[in-house]
PDB file of C-alpha atoms in Angstrom:
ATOM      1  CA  UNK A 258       4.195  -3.962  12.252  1.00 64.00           C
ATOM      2  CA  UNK A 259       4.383  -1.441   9.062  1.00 74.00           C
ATOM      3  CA  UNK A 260       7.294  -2.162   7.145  1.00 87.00           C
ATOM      4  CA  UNK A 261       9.273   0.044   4.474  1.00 94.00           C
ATOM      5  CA  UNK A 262      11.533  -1.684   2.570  1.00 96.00           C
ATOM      6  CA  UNK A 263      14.069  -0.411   0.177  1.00 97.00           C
ATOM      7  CA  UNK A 264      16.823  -1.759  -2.254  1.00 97.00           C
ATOM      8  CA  UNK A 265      18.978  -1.987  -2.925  1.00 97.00           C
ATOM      9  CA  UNK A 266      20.590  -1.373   0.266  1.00 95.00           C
ATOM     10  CA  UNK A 267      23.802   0.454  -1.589  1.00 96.00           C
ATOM     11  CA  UNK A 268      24.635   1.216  -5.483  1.00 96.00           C
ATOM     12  CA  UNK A 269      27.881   2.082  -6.964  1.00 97.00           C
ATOM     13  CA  UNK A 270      28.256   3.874 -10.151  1.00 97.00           C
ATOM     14  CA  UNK A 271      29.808   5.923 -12.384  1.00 97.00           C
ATOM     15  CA  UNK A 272      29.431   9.702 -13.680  1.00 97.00           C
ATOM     16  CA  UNK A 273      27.011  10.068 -16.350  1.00 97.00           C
ATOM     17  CA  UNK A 274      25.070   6.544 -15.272  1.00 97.00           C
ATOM     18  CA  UNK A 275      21.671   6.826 -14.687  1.00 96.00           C
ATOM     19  CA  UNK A 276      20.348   4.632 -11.933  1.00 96.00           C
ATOM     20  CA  UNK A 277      17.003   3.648  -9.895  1.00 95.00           C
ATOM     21  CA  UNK A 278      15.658   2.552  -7.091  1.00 95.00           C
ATOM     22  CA  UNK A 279      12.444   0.941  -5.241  1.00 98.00           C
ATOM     23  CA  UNK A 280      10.832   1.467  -2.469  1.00 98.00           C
ATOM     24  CA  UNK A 281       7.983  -0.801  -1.207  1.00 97.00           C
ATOM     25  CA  UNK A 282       5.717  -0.120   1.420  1.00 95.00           C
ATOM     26  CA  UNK A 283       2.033  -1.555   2.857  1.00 91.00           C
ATOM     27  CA  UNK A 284      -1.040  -1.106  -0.148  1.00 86.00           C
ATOM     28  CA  UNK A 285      -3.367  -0.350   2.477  1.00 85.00           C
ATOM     29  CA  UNK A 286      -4.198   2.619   3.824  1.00 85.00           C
ATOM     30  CA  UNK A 287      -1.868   4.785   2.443  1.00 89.00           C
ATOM     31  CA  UNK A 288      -1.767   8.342   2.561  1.00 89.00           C
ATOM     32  CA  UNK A 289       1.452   9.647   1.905  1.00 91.00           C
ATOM     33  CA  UNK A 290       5.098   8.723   0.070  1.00 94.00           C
ATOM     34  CA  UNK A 291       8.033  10.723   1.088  1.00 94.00           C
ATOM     35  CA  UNK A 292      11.520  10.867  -0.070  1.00 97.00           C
ATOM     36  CA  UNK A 293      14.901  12.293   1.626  1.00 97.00           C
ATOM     37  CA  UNK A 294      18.188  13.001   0.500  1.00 97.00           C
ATOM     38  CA  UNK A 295      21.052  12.358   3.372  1.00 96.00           C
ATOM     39  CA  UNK A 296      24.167  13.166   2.464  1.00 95.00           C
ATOM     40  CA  UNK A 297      26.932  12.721   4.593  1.00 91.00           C
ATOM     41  CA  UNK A 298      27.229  15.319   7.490  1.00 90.00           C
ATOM     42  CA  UNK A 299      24.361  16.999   6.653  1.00 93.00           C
ATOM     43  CA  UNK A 300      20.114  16.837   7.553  1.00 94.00           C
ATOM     44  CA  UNK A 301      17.841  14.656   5.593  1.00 95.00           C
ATOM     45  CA  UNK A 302      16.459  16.937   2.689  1.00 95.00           C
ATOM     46  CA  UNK A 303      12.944  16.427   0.998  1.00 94.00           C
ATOM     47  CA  UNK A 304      12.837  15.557  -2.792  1.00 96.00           C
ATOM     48  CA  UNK A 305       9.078  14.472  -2.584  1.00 95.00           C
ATOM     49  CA  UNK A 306       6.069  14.387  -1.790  1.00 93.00           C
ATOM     50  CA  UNK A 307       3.768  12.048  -3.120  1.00 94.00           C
ATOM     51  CA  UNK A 308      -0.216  11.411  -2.389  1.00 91.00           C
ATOM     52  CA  UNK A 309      -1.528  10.195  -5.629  1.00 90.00           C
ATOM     53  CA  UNK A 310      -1.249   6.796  -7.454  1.00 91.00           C
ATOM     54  CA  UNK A 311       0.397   7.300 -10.464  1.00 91.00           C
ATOM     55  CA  UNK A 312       1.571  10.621  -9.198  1.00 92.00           C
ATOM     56  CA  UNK A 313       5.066  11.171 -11.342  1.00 96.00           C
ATOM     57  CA  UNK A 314       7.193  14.024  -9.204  1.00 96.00           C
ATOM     58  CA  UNK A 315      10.457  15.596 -11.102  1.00 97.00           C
ATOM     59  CA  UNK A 316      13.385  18.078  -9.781  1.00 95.00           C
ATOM     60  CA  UNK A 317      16.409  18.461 -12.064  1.00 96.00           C
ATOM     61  CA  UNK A 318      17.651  15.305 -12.621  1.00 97.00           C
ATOM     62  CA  UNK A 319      16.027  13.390 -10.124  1.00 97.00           C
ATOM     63  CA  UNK A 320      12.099  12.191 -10.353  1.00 98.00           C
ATOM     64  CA  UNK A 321       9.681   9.604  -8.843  1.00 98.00           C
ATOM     65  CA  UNK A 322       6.620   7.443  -9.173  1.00 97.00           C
ATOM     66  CA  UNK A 323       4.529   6.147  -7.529  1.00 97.00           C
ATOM     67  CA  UNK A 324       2.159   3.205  -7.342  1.00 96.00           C
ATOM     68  CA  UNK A 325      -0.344   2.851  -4.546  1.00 95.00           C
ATOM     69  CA  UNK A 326      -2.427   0.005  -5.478  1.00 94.00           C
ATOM     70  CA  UNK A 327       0.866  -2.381  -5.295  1.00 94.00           C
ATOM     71  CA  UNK A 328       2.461  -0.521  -2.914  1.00 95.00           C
ATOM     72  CA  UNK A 329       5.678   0.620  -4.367  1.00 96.00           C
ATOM     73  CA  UNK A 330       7.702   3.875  -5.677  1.00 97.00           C
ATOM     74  CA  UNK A 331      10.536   4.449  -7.805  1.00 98.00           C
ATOM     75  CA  UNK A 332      13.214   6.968  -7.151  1.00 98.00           C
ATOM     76  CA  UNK A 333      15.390   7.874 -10.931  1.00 97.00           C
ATOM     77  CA  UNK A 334      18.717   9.536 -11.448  1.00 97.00           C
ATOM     78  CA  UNK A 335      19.337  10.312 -15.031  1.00 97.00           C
ATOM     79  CA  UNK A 336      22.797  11.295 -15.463  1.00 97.00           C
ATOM     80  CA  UNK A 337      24.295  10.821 -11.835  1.00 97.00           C
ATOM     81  CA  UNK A 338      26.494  13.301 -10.804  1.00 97.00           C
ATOM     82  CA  UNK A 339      29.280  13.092  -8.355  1.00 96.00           C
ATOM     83  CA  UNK A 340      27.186  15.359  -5.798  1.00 96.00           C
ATOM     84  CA  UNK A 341      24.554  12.735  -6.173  1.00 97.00           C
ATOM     85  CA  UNK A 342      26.317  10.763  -3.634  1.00 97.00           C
ATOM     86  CA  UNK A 343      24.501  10.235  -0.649  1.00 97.00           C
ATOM     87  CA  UNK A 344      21.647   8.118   1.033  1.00 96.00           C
ATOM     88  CA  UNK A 345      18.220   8.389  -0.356  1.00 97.00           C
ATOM     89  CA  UNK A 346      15.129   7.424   2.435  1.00 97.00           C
ATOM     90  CA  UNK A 347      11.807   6.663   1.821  1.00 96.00           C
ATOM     91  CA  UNK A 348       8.815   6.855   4.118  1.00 94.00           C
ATOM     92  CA  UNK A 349       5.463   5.894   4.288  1.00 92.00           C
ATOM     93  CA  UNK A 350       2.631   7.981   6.235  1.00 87.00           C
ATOM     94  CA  UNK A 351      -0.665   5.472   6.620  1.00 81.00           C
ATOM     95  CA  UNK A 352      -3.377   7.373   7.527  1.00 71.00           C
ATOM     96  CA  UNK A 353      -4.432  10.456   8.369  1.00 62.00           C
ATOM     97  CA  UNK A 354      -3.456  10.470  11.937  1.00 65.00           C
ATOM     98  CA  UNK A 355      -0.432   8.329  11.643  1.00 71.00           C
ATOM     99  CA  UNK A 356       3.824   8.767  11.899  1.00 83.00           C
ATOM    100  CA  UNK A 357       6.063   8.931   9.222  1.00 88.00           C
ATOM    101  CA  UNK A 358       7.840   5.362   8.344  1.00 90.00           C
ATOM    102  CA  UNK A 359      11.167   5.133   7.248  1.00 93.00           C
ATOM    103  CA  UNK A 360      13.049   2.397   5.063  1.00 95.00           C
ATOM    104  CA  UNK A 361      16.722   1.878   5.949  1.00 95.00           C
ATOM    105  CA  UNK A 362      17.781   3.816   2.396  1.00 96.00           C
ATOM    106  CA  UNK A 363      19.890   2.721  -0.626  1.00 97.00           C
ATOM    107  CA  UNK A 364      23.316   4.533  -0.469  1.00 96.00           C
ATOM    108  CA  UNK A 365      24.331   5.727  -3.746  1.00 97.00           C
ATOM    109  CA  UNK A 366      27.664   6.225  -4.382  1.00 97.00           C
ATOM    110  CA  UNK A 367      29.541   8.172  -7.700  1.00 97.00           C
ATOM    111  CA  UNK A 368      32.626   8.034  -8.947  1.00 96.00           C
ATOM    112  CA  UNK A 369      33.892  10.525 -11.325  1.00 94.00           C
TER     113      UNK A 369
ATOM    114  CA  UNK B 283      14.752  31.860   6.812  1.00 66.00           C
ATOM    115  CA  UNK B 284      16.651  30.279   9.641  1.00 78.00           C
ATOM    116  CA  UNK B 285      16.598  26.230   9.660  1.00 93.00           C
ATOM    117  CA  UNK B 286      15.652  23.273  12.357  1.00 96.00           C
ATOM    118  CA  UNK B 287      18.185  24.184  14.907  1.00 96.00           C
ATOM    119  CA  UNK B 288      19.668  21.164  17.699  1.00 97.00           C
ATOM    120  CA  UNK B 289      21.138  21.648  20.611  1.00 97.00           C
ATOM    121  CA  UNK B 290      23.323  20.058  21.832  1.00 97.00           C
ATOM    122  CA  UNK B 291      25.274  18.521  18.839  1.00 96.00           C
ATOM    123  CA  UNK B 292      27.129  15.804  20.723  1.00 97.00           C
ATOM    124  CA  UNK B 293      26.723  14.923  24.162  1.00 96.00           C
ATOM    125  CA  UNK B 294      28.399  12.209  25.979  1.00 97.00           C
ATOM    126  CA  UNK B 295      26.456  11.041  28.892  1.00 97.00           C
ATOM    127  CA  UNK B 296      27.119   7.873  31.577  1.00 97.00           C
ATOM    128  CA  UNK B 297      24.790   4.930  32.597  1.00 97.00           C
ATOM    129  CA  UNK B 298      22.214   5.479  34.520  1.00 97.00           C
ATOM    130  CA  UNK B 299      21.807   9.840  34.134  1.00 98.00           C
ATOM    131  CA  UNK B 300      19.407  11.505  32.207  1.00 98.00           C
ATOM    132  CA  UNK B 301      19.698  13.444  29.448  1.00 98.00           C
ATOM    133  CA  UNK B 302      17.498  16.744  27.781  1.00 98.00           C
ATOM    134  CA  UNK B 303      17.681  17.688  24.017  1.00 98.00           C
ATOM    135  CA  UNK B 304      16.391  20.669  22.326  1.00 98.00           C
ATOM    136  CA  UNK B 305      15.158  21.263  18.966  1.00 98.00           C
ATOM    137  CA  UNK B 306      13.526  24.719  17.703  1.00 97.00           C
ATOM    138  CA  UNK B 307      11.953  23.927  14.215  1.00 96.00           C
ATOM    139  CA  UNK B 308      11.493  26.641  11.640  1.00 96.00           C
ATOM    140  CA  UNK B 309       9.511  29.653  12.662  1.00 94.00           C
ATOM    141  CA  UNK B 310       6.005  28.968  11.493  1.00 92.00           C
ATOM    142  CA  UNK B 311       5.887  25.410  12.003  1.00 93.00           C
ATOM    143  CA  UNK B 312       3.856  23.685  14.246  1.00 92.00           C
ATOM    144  CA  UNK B 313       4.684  20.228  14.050  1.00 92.00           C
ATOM    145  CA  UNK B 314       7.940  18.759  15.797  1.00 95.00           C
ATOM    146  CA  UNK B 315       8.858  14.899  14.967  1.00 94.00           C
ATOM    147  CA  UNK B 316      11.561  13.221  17.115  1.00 97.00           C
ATOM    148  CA  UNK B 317      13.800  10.301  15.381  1.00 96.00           C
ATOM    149  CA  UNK B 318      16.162   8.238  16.508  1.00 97.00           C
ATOM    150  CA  UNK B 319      18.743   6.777  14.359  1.00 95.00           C
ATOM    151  CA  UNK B 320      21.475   3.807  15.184  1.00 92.00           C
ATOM    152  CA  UNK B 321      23.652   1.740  12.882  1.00 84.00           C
ATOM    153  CA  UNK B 322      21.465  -0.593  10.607  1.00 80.00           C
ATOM    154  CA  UNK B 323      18.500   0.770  11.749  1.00 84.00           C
ATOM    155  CA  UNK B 324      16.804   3.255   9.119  1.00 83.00           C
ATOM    156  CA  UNK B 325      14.839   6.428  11.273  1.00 93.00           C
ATOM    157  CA  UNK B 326      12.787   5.222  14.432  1.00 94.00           C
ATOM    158  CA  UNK B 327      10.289   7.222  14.870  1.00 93.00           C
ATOM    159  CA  UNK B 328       9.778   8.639  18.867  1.00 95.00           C
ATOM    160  CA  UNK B 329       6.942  10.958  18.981  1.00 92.00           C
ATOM    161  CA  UNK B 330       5.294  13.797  17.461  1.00 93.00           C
ATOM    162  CA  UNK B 331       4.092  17.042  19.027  1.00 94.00           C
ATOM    163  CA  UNK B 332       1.877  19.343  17.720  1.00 92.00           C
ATOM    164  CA  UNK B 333       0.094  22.236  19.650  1.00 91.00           C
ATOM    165  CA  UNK B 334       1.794  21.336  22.513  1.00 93.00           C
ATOM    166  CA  UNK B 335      -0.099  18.021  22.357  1.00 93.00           C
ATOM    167  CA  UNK B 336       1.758  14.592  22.009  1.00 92.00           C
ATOM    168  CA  UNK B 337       0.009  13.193  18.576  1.00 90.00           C
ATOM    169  CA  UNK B 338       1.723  10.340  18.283  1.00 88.00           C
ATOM    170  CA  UNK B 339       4.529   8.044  20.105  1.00 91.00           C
ATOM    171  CA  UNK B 340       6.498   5.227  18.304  1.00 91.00           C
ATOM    172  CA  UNK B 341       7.563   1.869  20.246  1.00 91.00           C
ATOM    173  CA  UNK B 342       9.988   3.274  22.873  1.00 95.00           C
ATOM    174  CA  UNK B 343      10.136   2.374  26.245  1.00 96.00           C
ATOM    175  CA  UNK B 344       8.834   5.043  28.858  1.00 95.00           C
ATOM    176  CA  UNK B 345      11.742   6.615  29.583  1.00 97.00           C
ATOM    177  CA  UNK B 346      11.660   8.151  26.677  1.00 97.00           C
ATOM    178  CA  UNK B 347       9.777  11.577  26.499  1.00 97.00           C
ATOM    179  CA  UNK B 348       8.969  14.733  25.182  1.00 97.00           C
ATOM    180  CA  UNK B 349       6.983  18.031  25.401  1.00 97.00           C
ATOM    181  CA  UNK B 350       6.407  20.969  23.448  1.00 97.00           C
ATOM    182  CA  UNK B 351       6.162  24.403  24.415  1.00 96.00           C
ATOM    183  CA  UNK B 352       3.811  27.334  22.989  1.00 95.00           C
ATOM    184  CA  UNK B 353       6.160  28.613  20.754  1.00 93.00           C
ATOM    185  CA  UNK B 354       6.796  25.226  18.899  1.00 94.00           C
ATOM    186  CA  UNK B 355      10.152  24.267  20.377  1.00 97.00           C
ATOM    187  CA  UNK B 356      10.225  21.023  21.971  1.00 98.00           C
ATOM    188  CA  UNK B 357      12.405  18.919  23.736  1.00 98.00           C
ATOM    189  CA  UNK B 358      12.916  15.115  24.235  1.00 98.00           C
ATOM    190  CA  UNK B 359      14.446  13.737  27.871  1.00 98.00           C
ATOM    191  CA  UNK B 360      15.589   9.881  28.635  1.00 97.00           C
ATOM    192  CA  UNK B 361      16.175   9.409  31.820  1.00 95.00           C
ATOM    193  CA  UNK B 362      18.086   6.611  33.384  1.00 96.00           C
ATOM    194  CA  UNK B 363      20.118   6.128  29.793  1.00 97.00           C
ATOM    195  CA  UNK B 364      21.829   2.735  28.904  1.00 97.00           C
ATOM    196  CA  UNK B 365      24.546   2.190  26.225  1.00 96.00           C
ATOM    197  CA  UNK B 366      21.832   1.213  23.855  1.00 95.00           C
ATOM    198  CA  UNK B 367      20.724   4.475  23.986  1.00 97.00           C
ATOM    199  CA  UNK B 368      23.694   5.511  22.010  1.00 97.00           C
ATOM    200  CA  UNK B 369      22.522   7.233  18.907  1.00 97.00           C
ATOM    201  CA  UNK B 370      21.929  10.325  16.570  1.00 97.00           C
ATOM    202  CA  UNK B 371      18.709  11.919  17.482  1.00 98.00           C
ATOM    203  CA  UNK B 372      16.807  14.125  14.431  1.00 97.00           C
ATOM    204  CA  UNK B 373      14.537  16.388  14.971  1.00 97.00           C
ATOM    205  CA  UNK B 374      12.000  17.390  12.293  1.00 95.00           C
ATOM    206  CA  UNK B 375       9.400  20.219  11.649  1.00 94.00           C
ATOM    207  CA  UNK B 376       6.865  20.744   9.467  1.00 91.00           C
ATOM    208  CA  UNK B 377       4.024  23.418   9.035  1.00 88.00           C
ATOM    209  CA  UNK B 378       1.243  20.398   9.546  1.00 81.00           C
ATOM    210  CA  UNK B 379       0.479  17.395  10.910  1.00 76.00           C
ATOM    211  CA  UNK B 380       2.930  14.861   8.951  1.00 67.00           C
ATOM    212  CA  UNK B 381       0.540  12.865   7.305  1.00 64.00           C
ATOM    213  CA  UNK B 382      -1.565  15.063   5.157  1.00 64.00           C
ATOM    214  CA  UNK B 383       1.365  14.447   3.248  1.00 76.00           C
ATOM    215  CA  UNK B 384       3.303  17.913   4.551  1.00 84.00           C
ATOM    216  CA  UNK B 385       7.301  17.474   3.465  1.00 89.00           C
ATOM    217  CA  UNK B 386       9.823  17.545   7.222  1.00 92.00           C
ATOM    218  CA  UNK B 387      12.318  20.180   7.915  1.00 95.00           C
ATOM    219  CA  UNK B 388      15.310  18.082   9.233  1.00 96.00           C
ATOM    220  CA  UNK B 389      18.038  19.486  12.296  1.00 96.00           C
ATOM    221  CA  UNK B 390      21.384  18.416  12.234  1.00 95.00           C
ATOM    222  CA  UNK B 391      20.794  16.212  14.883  1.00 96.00           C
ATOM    223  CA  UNK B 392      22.224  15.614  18.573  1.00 97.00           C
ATOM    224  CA  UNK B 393      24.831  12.898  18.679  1.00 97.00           C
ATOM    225  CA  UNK B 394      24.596  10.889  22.079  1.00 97.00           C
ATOM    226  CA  UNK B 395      27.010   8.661  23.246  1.00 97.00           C
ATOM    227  CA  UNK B 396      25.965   6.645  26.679  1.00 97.00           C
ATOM    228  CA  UNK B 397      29.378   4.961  27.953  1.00 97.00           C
TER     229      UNK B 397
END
């Protein structure tokens, strides 16, 4: 069984912080990285995208890389911003033919 | 250009019926994902559907199902539901195949509550 793990599991900080997080998957046969944005009430949102080891990805404030060979990605907030609050998924697509896999996401919380 | 669209958004079913859920994805798109999501648990993933084919299933039991129709909406059906089947269900488009690395087009979900 393919497994997605992320941490850590929920992060509380404060305005202007910038903050991190991982997300490990398998090394082999990899094909795809995704990332979401859930915030409360609303759909999952793509952030990323990534196919490419040592593929660096950037919106705003938010960016990602990405490291196929040891089988992790790192999601960065520089600056977080209240509206940053919300639960960030990664999932990992192995092979061509296969399903997306989710990790259970690292809630980020920020106070003002 | 309109979103993934869900229908029903909650839905409150007993033991033992069945249930349908309907998801139109984003004109354009081809490829329909069904999730399943309860507490703890990060997205399950049911099946995918794309061409009106069935590309891919997760590990659900068989009562779980889906289909797709020519113009790209699908719907998912449980039948005989038990309270485990409690859940938000997401349903996802994209314009691909999921894997080549295409990004998903989320709905709002369907809430489901099996009492």
């Amino acid at each position: 069984i393919l497994n997605v793990e992320q941490s850590p599991q929920s992060l509380h900080v404060q305005e202007g912080d910038s903050t991190n997080f991982t997300c490990s998957f398998p090394s082999s046969n990899f094909y795809a990285l995704h990332w979401y944005r859930w915030e409360t009430a609303k759909s999952p949102e793509a952030l990323f995208v990534m196919t490419l080891n040592g593929d660096e990805k950037k919106k705003g404030r938010i960016s990602a890389t990405l490291n196929t060979k040891e089988g992790y990605s790192y999601l960065y907030i520089k600056g977080s911003q209240p509206e940053d609050s919300a639960t960030y998924l990664c999932a990992f697509a192995g092979g061509s033919q296969g399903n997306l896999i989710f990790g259970k996401g690292t809630k980020l919380s920020v106070k003002p | 250009k309109a979103g993934v669209t869900q229908t029903p958004r909650y839905l409150i079913k007993t033991r033992g019926q069945q249930v349908t859920l309907s998801c139109s994805p984003i004109s354009g798109h081809r490829s329909v994902s069904w999730y399943q999501q309860t507490p703890g648990q990060g997205l399950q993933f049911l099946f995918e559907y794309f061409s009106e084919t069935q590309r891919n299933k997760g590990n659900f039991p068989g009562r779980f199902s889906g289909r797709q129709f020519s113009n790209s909406r699908s719907e998912m059906n449980v039948s005989t539901l038990e309270l485990g089947d409690s859940a938000l269900y997401l349903c996802a488009s994209s314009l691909a195949r999921v894997s080549p690395g295409y990004e998903q087009y989320f709905g709002p979900g369907t809430r489901l509550t099996v009492t």
